[in-house]
């Protein structure tokens, strides 16, 4: 009798969750879509708030570190093609 009761409870919970998901899924998807729109729209608006630059104007956002590019490179080996 206990096994039958357990199976019946599992089936009732399954169908209960199925019915509840049909009721609440549209509202949940609308909420998720609204939040995603706000995030992406906010990122787009944040980019557009930067002052517009004239064509050909150069700006440097990140300065390179003062490391020499020749350090720790190793030896230069010149290979020649043999025919």
PDB file of N, CA and C in Angstrom:
ATOM      1  N   UNK A   1       0.828  -1.190   0.000  1.00  0.00           N
ATOM      2  CA  UNK A   1       0.000   0.000   0.000  1.00  0.00           C
ATOM      3  C   UNK A   1       0.870   1.250   0.000  1.00  0.00           C
ATOM      4  N   UNK A   2       2.024   1.181   0.676  1.00  0.00           N
ATOM      5  CA  UNK A   2       2.908   2.341   0.748  1.00  0.00           C
ATOM      6  C   UNK A   2       3.502   2.684  -0.607  1.00  0.00           C
ATOM      7  N   UNK A   3       3.808   1.685  -1.417  1.00  0.00           N
ATOM      8  CA  UNK A   3       4.369   1.915  -2.745  1.00  0.00           C
ATOM      9  C   UNK A   3       3.338   2.588  -3.645  1.00  0.00           C
ATOM     10  N   UNK A   4       2.106   2.131  -3.587  1.00  0.00           N
ATOM     11  CA  UNK A   4       1.033   2.722  -4.389  1.00  0.00           C
ATOM     12  C   UNK A   4       0.800   4.179  -3.998  1.00  0.00           C
ATOM     13  N   UNK A   5       0.835   4.420  -2.706  1.00  0.00           N
ATOM     14  CA  UNK A   5       0.638   5.792  -2.203  1.00  0.00           C
ATOM     15  C   UNK A   5       1.777   6.701  -2.674  1.00  0.00           C
ATOM     16  N   UNK A   6       3.020   6.228  -2.631  1.00  0.00           N
ATOM     17  CA  UNK A   6       4.182   7.000  -3.071  1.00  0.00           C
ATOM     18  C   UNK A   6       4.096   7.312  -4.564  1.00  0.00           C
ATOM     19  N   UNK A   7       3.718   6.318  -5.364  1.00  0.00           N
ATOM     20  CA  UNK A   7       3.573   6.534  -6.809  1.00  0.00           C
ATOM     21  C   UNK A   7       2.466   7.545  -7.089  1.00  0.00           C
ATOM     22  N   UNK A   8       1.355   7.461  -6.371  1.00  0.00           N
ATOM     23  CA  UNK A   8       0.245   8.407  -6.537  1.00  0.00           C
ATOM     24  C   UNK A   8       0.677   9.830  -6.174  1.00  0.00           C
ATOM     25  N   UNK A   9       1.443   9.991  -5.115  1.00  0.00           N
ATOM     26  CA  UNK A   9       1.931  11.317  -4.708  1.00  0.00           C
ATOM     27  C   UNK A   9       2.868  11.879  -5.772  1.00  0.00           C
ATOM     28  N   UNK A  10       3.754  11.056  -6.305  1.00  0.00           N
ATOM     29  CA  UNK A  10       4.684  11.506  -7.346  1.00  0.00           C
ATOM     30  C   UNK A  10       3.917  11.958  -8.586  1.00  0.00           C
ATOM     31  N   UNK A  11       2.897  11.186  -8.968  1.00  0.00           N
ATOM     32  CA  UNK A  11       2.094  11.548 -10.145  1.00  0.00           C
ATOM     33  C   UNK A  11       1.335  12.850  -9.898  1.00  0.00           C
ATOM     34  N   UNK A  12       0.762  13.023  -8.723  1.00  0.00           N
ATOM     35  CA  UNK A  12       0.033  14.255  -8.409  1.00  0.00           C
ATOM     36  C   UNK A  12       0.965  15.471  -8.409  1.00  0.00           C
ATOM     37  N   UNK A  13       2.154  15.313  -7.850  1.00  0.00           N
ATOM     38  CA  UNK A  13       3.120  16.424  -7.852  1.00  0.00           C
ATOM     39  C   UNK A  13       3.536  16.757  -9.283  1.00  0.00           C
ATOM     40  N   UNK A  14       3.752  15.736 -10.104  1.00  0.00           N
ATOM     41  CA  UNK A  14       4.143  15.961 -11.496  1.00  0.00           C
ATOM     42  C   UNK A  14       3.071  16.764 -12.242  1.00  0.00           C
ATOM     43  N   UNK A  15       1.814  16.311 -12.152  1.00  0.00           N
ATOM     44  CA  UNK A  15       0.748  17.010 -12.849  1.00  0.00           C
ATOM     45  C   UNK A  15       0.472  18.383 -12.243  1.00  0.00           C
ATOM     46  N   UNK A  16       0.648  18.519 -10.941  1.00  0.00           N
ATOM     47  CA  UNK A  16       0.485  19.830 -10.307  1.00  0.00           C
ATOM     48  C   UNK A  16       1.519  20.831 -10.816  1.00  0.00           C
ATOM     49  N   UNK A  17       2.786  20.391 -10.899  1.00  0.00           N
ATOM     50  CA  UNK A  17       3.835  21.277 -11.432  1.00  0.00           C
ATOM     51  C   UNK A  17       3.599  21.591 -12.902  1.00  0.00           C
ATOM     52  N   UNK A  18       3.078  20.635 -13.635  1.00  0.00           N
ATOM     53  CA  UNK A  18       2.786  20.845 -15.051  1.00  0.00           C
ATOM     54  C   UNK A  18       1.706  21.919 -15.227  1.00  0.00           C
ATOM     55  N   UNK A  19       0.667  21.854 -14.422  1.00  0.00           N
ATOM     56  CA  UNK A  19      -0.415  22.852 -14.499  1.00  0.00           C
ATOM     57  C   UNK A  19       0.082  24.216 -14.041  1.00  0.00           C
ATOM     58  N   UNK A  20       0.846  24.253 -12.949  1.00  0.00           N
ATOM     59  CA  UNK A  20       1.363  25.531 -12.461  1.00  0.00           C
ATOM     60  C   UNK A  20       2.338  26.166 -13.450  1.00  0.00           C
ATOM     61  N   UNK A  21       3.143  25.339 -14.116  1.00  0.00           N
ATOM     62  CA  UNK A  21       4.082  25.907 -15.090  1.00  0.00           C
ATOM     63  C   UNK A  21       3.335  26.509 -16.276  1.00  0.00           C
ATOM     64  N   UNK A  22       2.217  25.908 -16.675  1.00  0.00           N
ATOM     65  CA  UNK A  22       1.426  26.491 -17.760  1.00  0.00           C
ATOM     66  C   UNK A  22       0.803  27.816 -17.353  1.00  0.00           C
ATOM     67  N   UNK A  23       0.503  27.966 -16.073  1.00  0.00           N
ATOM     68  CA  UNK A  23      -0.095  29.223 -15.604  1.00  0.00           C
ATOM     69  C   UNK A  23       0.955  30.324 -15.440  1.00  0.00           C
ATOM     70  N   UNK A  24       2.103  29.973 -14.874  1.00  0.00           N
ATOM     71  CA  UNK A  24       3.085  30.992 -14.521  1.00  0.00           C
ATOM     72  C   UNK A  24       4.212  31.177 -15.528  1.00  0.00           C
ATOM     73  N   UNK A  25       4.379  30.270 -16.471  1.00  0.00           N
ATOM     74  CA  UNK A  25       5.467  30.377 -17.450  1.00  0.00           C
ATOM     75  C   UNK A  25       5.371  31.635 -18.310  1.00  0.00           C
ATOM     76  N   UNK A  26       4.201  32.011 -18.832  1.00  0.00           N
ATOM     77  CA  UNK A  26       4.148  33.235 -19.645  1.00  0.00           C
ATOM     78  C   UNK A  26       4.573  34.483 -18.863  1.00  0.00           C
ATOM     79  N   UNK A  27       4.136  34.583 -17.618  1.00  0.00           N
ATOM     80  CA  UNK A  27       4.513  35.739 -16.805  1.00  0.00           C
ATOM     81  C   UNK A  27       6.013  35.721 -16.525  1.00  0.00           C
ATOM     82  N   UNK A  28       6.580  34.552 -16.288  1.00  0.00           N
ATOM     83  CA  UNK A  28       8.007  34.429 -16.023  1.00  0.00           C
ATOM     84  C   UNK A  28       8.826  34.812 -17.255  1.00  0.00           C
ATOM     85  N   UNK A  29       8.382  34.369 -18.440  1.00  0.00           N
ATOM     86  CA  UNK A  29       9.087  34.718 -19.670  1.00  0.00           C
ATOM     87  C   UNK A  29       8.981  36.208 -19.978  1.00  0.00           C
ATOM     88  N   UNK A  30       7.827  36.814 -19.711  1.00  0.00           N
ATOM     89  CA  UNK A  30       7.678  38.257 -19.920  1.00  0.00           C
ATOM     90  C   UNK A  30       8.633  39.025 -19.006  1.00  0.00           C
ATOM     91  N   UNK A  31       8.735  38.589 -17.762  1.00  0.00           N
ATOM     92  CA  UNK A  31       9.637  39.237 -16.809  1.00  0.00           C
ATOM     93  C   UNK A  31      11.089  39.104 -17.261  1.00  0.00           C
ATOM     94  N   UNK A  32      11.477  37.903 -17.700  1.00  0.00           N
ATOM     95  CA  UNK A  32      12.857  37.680 -18.153  1.00  0.00           C
ATOM     96  C   UNK A  32      13.155  38.501 -19.400  1.00  0.00           C
ATOM     97  N   UNK A  33      12.203  38.589 -20.320  1.00  0.00           N
ATOM     98  CA  UNK A  33      12.408  39.385 -21.535  1.00  0.00           C
ATOM     99  C   UNK A  33      12.523  40.870 -21.205  1.00  0.00           C
ATOM    100  N   UNK A  34      11.732  41.340 -20.260  1.00  0.00           N
ATOM    101  CA  UNK A  34      11.785  42.748 -19.857  1.00  0.00           C
ATOM    102  C   UNK A  34      13.137  43.078 -19.214  1.00  0.00           C
ATOM    103  N   UNK A  35      13.623  42.181 -18.363  1.00  0.00           N
ATOM    104  CA  UNK A  35      14.925  42.403 -17.716  1.00  0.00           C
ATOM    105  C   UNK A  35      16.056  42.385 -18.741  1.00  0.00           C
ATOM    106  N   UNK A  36      16.003  41.447 -19.697  1.00  0.00           N
ATOM    107  CA  UNK A  36      17.045  41.381 -20.723  1.00  0.00           C
ATOM    108  C   UNK A  36      17.025  42.636 -21.582  1.00  0.00           C
ATOM    109  N   UNK A  37      15.841  43.136 -21.900  1.00  0.00           N
ATOM    110  CA  UNK A  37      15.722  44.373 -22.683  1.00  0.00           C
ATOM    111  C   UNK A  37      16.317  45.542 -21.914  1.00  0.00           C
ATOM    112  N   UNK A  38      16.070  45.602 -20.631  1.00  0.00           N
ATOM    113  CA  UNK A  38      16.630  46.690 -19.824  1.00  0.00           C
ATOM    114  C   UNK A  38      18.145  46.616 -19.773  1.00  0.00           C
ATOM    115  N   UNK A  39      18.694  45.410 -19.620  1.00  0.00           N
ATOM    116  CA  UNK A  39      20.151  45.267 -19.551  1.00  0.00           C
ATOM    117  C   UNK A  39      20.813  45.654 -20.863  1.00  0.00           C
ATOM    118  N   UNK A  40      20.300  45.101 -21.968  1.00  0.00           N
ATOM    119  CA  UNK A  40      20.909  45.390 -23.262  1.00  0.00           C
ATOM    120  C   UNK A  40      20.658  46.832 -23.671  1.00  0.00           C
ATOM    121  N   UNK A  41      19.486  47.349 -23.382  1.00  0.00           N
ATOM    122  CA  UNK A  41      19.193  48.750 -23.694  1.00  0.00           C
ATOM    123  C   UNK A  41      20.056  49.687 -22.872  1.00  0.00           C
ATOM    124  N   UNK A  42      20.289  49.337 -21.618  1.00  0.00           N
ATOM    125  CA  UNK A  42      21.145  50.161 -20.769  1.00  0.00           C
ATOM    126  C   UNK A  42      22.575  50.173 -21.257  1.00  0.00           C
ATOM    127  N   UNK A  43      23.055  49.035 -21.712  1.00  0.00           N
ATOM    128  CA  UNK A  43      24.421  48.969 -22.231  1.00  0.00           C
ATOM    129  C   UNK A  43      24.543  49.787 -23.504  1.00  0.00           C
ATOM    130  N   UNK A  44      23.511  49.730 -24.356  1.00  0.00           N
ATOM    131  CA  UNK A  44      23.538  50.498 -25.601  1.00  0.00           C
ATOM    132  C   UNK A  44      23.490  51.993 -25.304  1.00  0.00           C
ATOM    133  N   UNK A  45      22.624  52.401 -24.388  1.00  0.00           N
ATOM    134  CA  UNK A  45      22.523  53.821 -24.044  1.00  0.00           C
ATOM    135  C   UNK A  45      23.794  54.316 -23.374  1.00  0.00           C
ATOM    136  N   UNK A  46      24.435  53.465 -22.609  1.00  0.00           N
ATOM    137  CA  UNK A  46      25.665  53.852 -21.930  1.00  0.00           C
ATOM    138  C   UNK A  46      26.770  54.109 -22.948  1.00  0.00           C
ATOM    139  N   UNK A  47      26.809  53.322 -24.010  1.00  0.00           N
ATOM    140  CA  UNK A  47      27.798  53.545 -25.062  1.00  0.00           C
ATOM    141  C   UNK A  47      27.515  54.838 -25.803  1.00  0.00           C
ATOM    142  N   UNK A  48      26.270  55.141 -26.020  1.00  0.00           N
ATOM    143  CA  UNK A  48      25.907  56.322 -26.800  1.00  0.00           C
ATOM    144  C   UNK A  48      26.102  57.607 -26.006  1.00  0.00           C
ATOM    145  N   UNK A  49      26.240  57.538 -24.688  1.00  0.00           N
ATOM    146  CA  UNK A  49      26.417  58.728 -23.877  1.00  0.00           C
ATOM    147  C   UNK A  49      27.821  59.304 -24.008  1.00  0.00           C
ATOM    148  N   UNK A  50      28.760  58.519 -24.515  1.00  0.00           N
ATOM    149  CA  UNK A  50      30.099  59.039 -24.730  1.00  0.00           C
ATOM    150  C   UNK A  50      30.034  60.103 -25.819  1.00  0.00           C
ATOM    151  N   UNK A  51      30.835  61.137 -25.714  1.00  0.00           N
ATOM    152  CA  UNK A  51      30.776  62.182 -26.728  1.00  0.00           C
ATOM    153  C   UNK A  51      31.156  61.629 -28.097  1.00  0.00           C
ATOM    154  N   UNK A  52      30.433  62.068 -29.093  1.00  0.00           N
ATOM    155  CA  UNK A  52      30.719  61.616 -30.446  1.00  0.00           C
ATOM    156  C   UNK A  52      32.036  62.213 -30.913  1.00  0.00           C
ATOM    157  N   UNK A  53      32.841  61.397 -31.543  1.00  0.00           N
ATOM    158  CA  UNK A  53      34.158  61.836 -31.978  1.00  0.00           C
ATOM    159  C   UNK A  53      34.114  62.158 -33.460  1.00  0.00           C
ATOM    160  N   UNK A  54      34.908  63.134 -33.844  1.00  0.00           N
ATOM    161  CA  UNK A  54      34.985  63.492 -35.248  1.00  0.00           C
ATOM    162  C   UNK A  54      35.721  62.410 -36.014  1.00  0.00           C
ATOM    163  N   UNK A  55      35.448  62.327 -37.284  1.00  0.00           N
ATOM    164  CA  UNK A  55      36.092  61.325 -38.110  1.00  0.00           C
ATOM    165  C   UNK A  55      37.586  61.614 -38.190  1.00  0.00           C
ATOM    166  N   UNK A  56      38.391  60.601 -37.980  1.00  0.00           N
ATOM    167  CA  UNK A  56      39.836  60.748 -38.031  1.00  0.00           C
ATOM    168  C   UNK A  56      40.468  61.107 -36.697  1.00  0.00           C
ATOM    169  N   UNK A  57      39.672  61.391 -35.679  1.00  0.00           N
ATOM    170  CA  UNK A  57      40.203  61.742 -34.359  1.00  0.00           C
ATOM    171  C   UNK A  57      40.687  60.471 -33.675  1.00  0.00           C
ATOM    172  N   UNK A  58      41.826  60.529 -33.033  1.00  0.00           N
ATOM    173  CA  UNK A  58      42.427  59.363 -32.399  1.00  0.00           C
ATOM    174  C   UNK A  58      42.423  59.559 -30.894  1.00  0.00           C
ATOM    175  N   UNK A  59      41.991  58.532 -30.191  1.00  0.00           N
ATOM    176  CA  UNK A  59      42.048  58.545 -28.729  1.00  0.00           C
ATOM    177  C   UNK A  59      42.717  57.257 -28.271  1.00  0.00           C
ATOM    178  N   UNK A  60      43.458  57.348 -27.181  1.00  0.00           N
ATOM    179  CA  UNK A  60      44.126  56.185 -26.615  1.00  0.00           C
ATOM    180  C   UNK A  60      43.484  55.923 -25.258  1.00  0.00           C
ATOM    181  N   UNK A  61      42.786  54.788 -25.162  1.00  0.00           N
ATOM    182  CA  UNK A  61      42.099  54.455 -23.923  1.00  0.00           C
ATOM    183  C   UNK A  61      43.018  53.775 -22.922  1.00  0.00           C
ATOM    184  N   UNK A  62      43.981  53.003 -23.413  1.00  0.00           N
ATOM    185  CA  UNK A  62      44.863  52.263 -22.524  1.00  0.00           C
ATOM    186  C   UNK A  62      46.292  52.459 -22.994  1.00  0.00           C
ATOM    187  N   UNK A  63      47.120  52.944 -22.119  1.00  0.00           N
ATOM    188  CA  UNK A  63      48.514  53.162 -22.459  1.00  0.00           C
ATOM    189  C   UNK A  63      49.288  51.860 -22.271  1.00  0.00           C
ATOM    190  N   UNK A  64      50.189  51.530 -23.185  1.00  0.00           N
ATOM    191  CA  UNK A  64      50.971  50.296 -23.037  1.00  0.00           C
ATOM    192  C   UNK A  64      51.950  50.417 -21.870  1.00  0.00           C
ATOM    193  N   UNK A  65      52.259  49.269 -21.305  1.00  0.00           N
ATOM    194  CA  UNK A  65      53.221  49.256 -20.203  1.00  0.00           C
ATOM    195  C   UNK A  65      54.614  49.513 -20.762  1.00  0.00           C
ATOM    196  N   UNK A  66      55.530  49.976 -19.933  1.00  0.00           N
ATOM    197  CA  UNK A  66      56.879  50.326 -20.366  1.00  0.00           C
ATOM    198  C   UNK A  66      57.794  49.108 -20.401  1.00  0.00           C
ATOM    199  N   UNK A  67      57.380  48.059 -21.021  1.00  0.00           N
ATOM    200  CA  UNK A  67      58.211  46.878 -21.165  1.00  0.00           C
ATOM    201  C   UNK A  67      58.794  46.879 -22.563  1.00  0.00           C
ATOM    202  N   UNK A  68      60.044  46.578 -22.645  1.00  0.00           N
ATOM    203  CA  UNK A  68      60.691  46.499 -23.945  1.00  0.00           C
ATOM    204  C   UNK A  68      60.251  45.225 -24.641  1.00  0.00           C
ATOM    205  N   UNK A  69      59.901  45.329 -25.918  1.00  0.00           N
ATOM    206  CA  UNK A  69      59.400  44.161 -26.631  1.00  0.00           C
ATOM    207  C   UNK A  69      60.529  43.196 -26.992  1.00  0.00           C
ATOM    208  N   UNK A  70      61.810  43.619 -26.885  1.00  0.00           N
ATOM    209  CA  UNK A  70      62.930  42.749 -27.235  1.00  0.00           C
ATOM    210  C   UNK A  70      63.375  41.857 -26.084  1.00  0.00           C
ATOM    211  N   UNK A  71      62.930  42.119 -24.889  1.00  0.00           N
ATOM    212  CA  UNK A  71      63.322  41.313 -23.736  1.00  0.00           C
ATOM    213  C   UNK A  71      62.634  39.954 -23.804  1.00  0.00           C
ATOM    214  N   UNK A  72      63.340  38.944 -23.389  1.00  0.00           N
ATOM    215  CA  UNK A  72      62.817  37.579 -23.277  1.00  0.00           C
ATOM    216  C   UNK A  72      62.276  37.035 -24.598  1.00  0.00           C
ATOM    217  N   UNK A  73      62.779  37.531 -25.699  1.00  0.00           N
ATOM    218  CA  UNK A  73      62.307  37.042 -26.986  1.00  0.00           C
ATOM    219  C   UNK A  73      63.154  35.868 -27.439  1.00  0.00           C
ATOM    220  N   UNK A  74      64.440  35.916 -27.215  1.00  0.00           N
ATOM    221  CA  UNK A  74      65.327  34.836 -27.614  1.00  0.00           C
ATOM    222  C   UNK A  74      66.142  35.249 -28.816  1.00  0.00           C
ATOM    223  N   UNK A  75      66.840  34.278 -29.381  1.00  0.00           N
ATOM    224  CA  UNK A  75      67.694  34.569 -30.521  1.00  0.00           C
ATOM    225  C   UNK A  75      66.886  34.616 -31.805  1.00  0.00           C
ATOM    226  N   UNK A  76      67.371  35.404 -32.748  1.00  0.00           N
ATOM    227  CA  UNK A  76      66.765  35.462 -34.067  1.00  0.00           C
ATOM    228  C   UNK A  76      67.512  34.496 -34.971  1.00  0.00           C
ATOM    229  N   UNK A  77      66.803  33.607 -35.610  1.00  0.00           N
ATOM    230  CA  UNK A  77      67.409  32.627 -36.506  1.00  0.00           C
ATOM    231  C   UNK A  77      66.868  32.868 -37.900  1.00  0.00           C
ATOM    232  N   UNK A  78      67.759  33.067 -38.857  1.00  0.00           N
ATOM    233  CA  UNK A  78      67.354  33.305 -40.238  1.00  0.00           C
ATOM    234  C   UNK A  78      67.454  31.984 -40.998  1.00  0.00           C
ATOM    235  N   UNK A  79      66.340  31.528 -41.542  1.00  0.00           N
ATOM    236  CA  UNK A  79      66.315  30.293 -42.295  1.00  0.00           C
ATOM    237  C   UNK A  79      66.339  30.604 -43.779  1.00  0.00           C
ATOM    238  N   UNK A  80      67.089  29.807 -44.515  1.00  0.00           N
ATOM    239  CA  UNK A  80      67.136  29.963 -45.964  1.00  0.00           C
ATOM    240  C   UNK A  80      66.574  28.702 -46.601  1.00  0.00           C
ATOM    241  N   UNK A  81      65.890  28.905 -47.703  1.00  0.00           N
ATOM    242  CA  UNK A  81      65.277  27.781 -48.400  1.00  0.00           C
ATOM    243  C   UNK A  81      66.329  27.142 -49.310  1.00  0.00           C
ATOM    244  N   UNK A  82      66.488  25.846 -49.232  1.00  0.00           N
ATOM    245  CA  UNK A  82      67.454  25.117 -50.057  1.00  0.00           C
ATOM    246  C   UNK A  82      66.684  24.389 -51.157  1.00  0.00           C
ATOM    247  N   UNK A  83      67.160  24.586 -52.414  1.00  0.00           N
ATOM    248  CA  UNK A  83      66.475  23.932 -53.541  1.00  0.00           C
ATOM    249  C   UNK A  83      67.145  22.669 -53.950  1.00  0.00           C
TER     250      UNK A  83
END
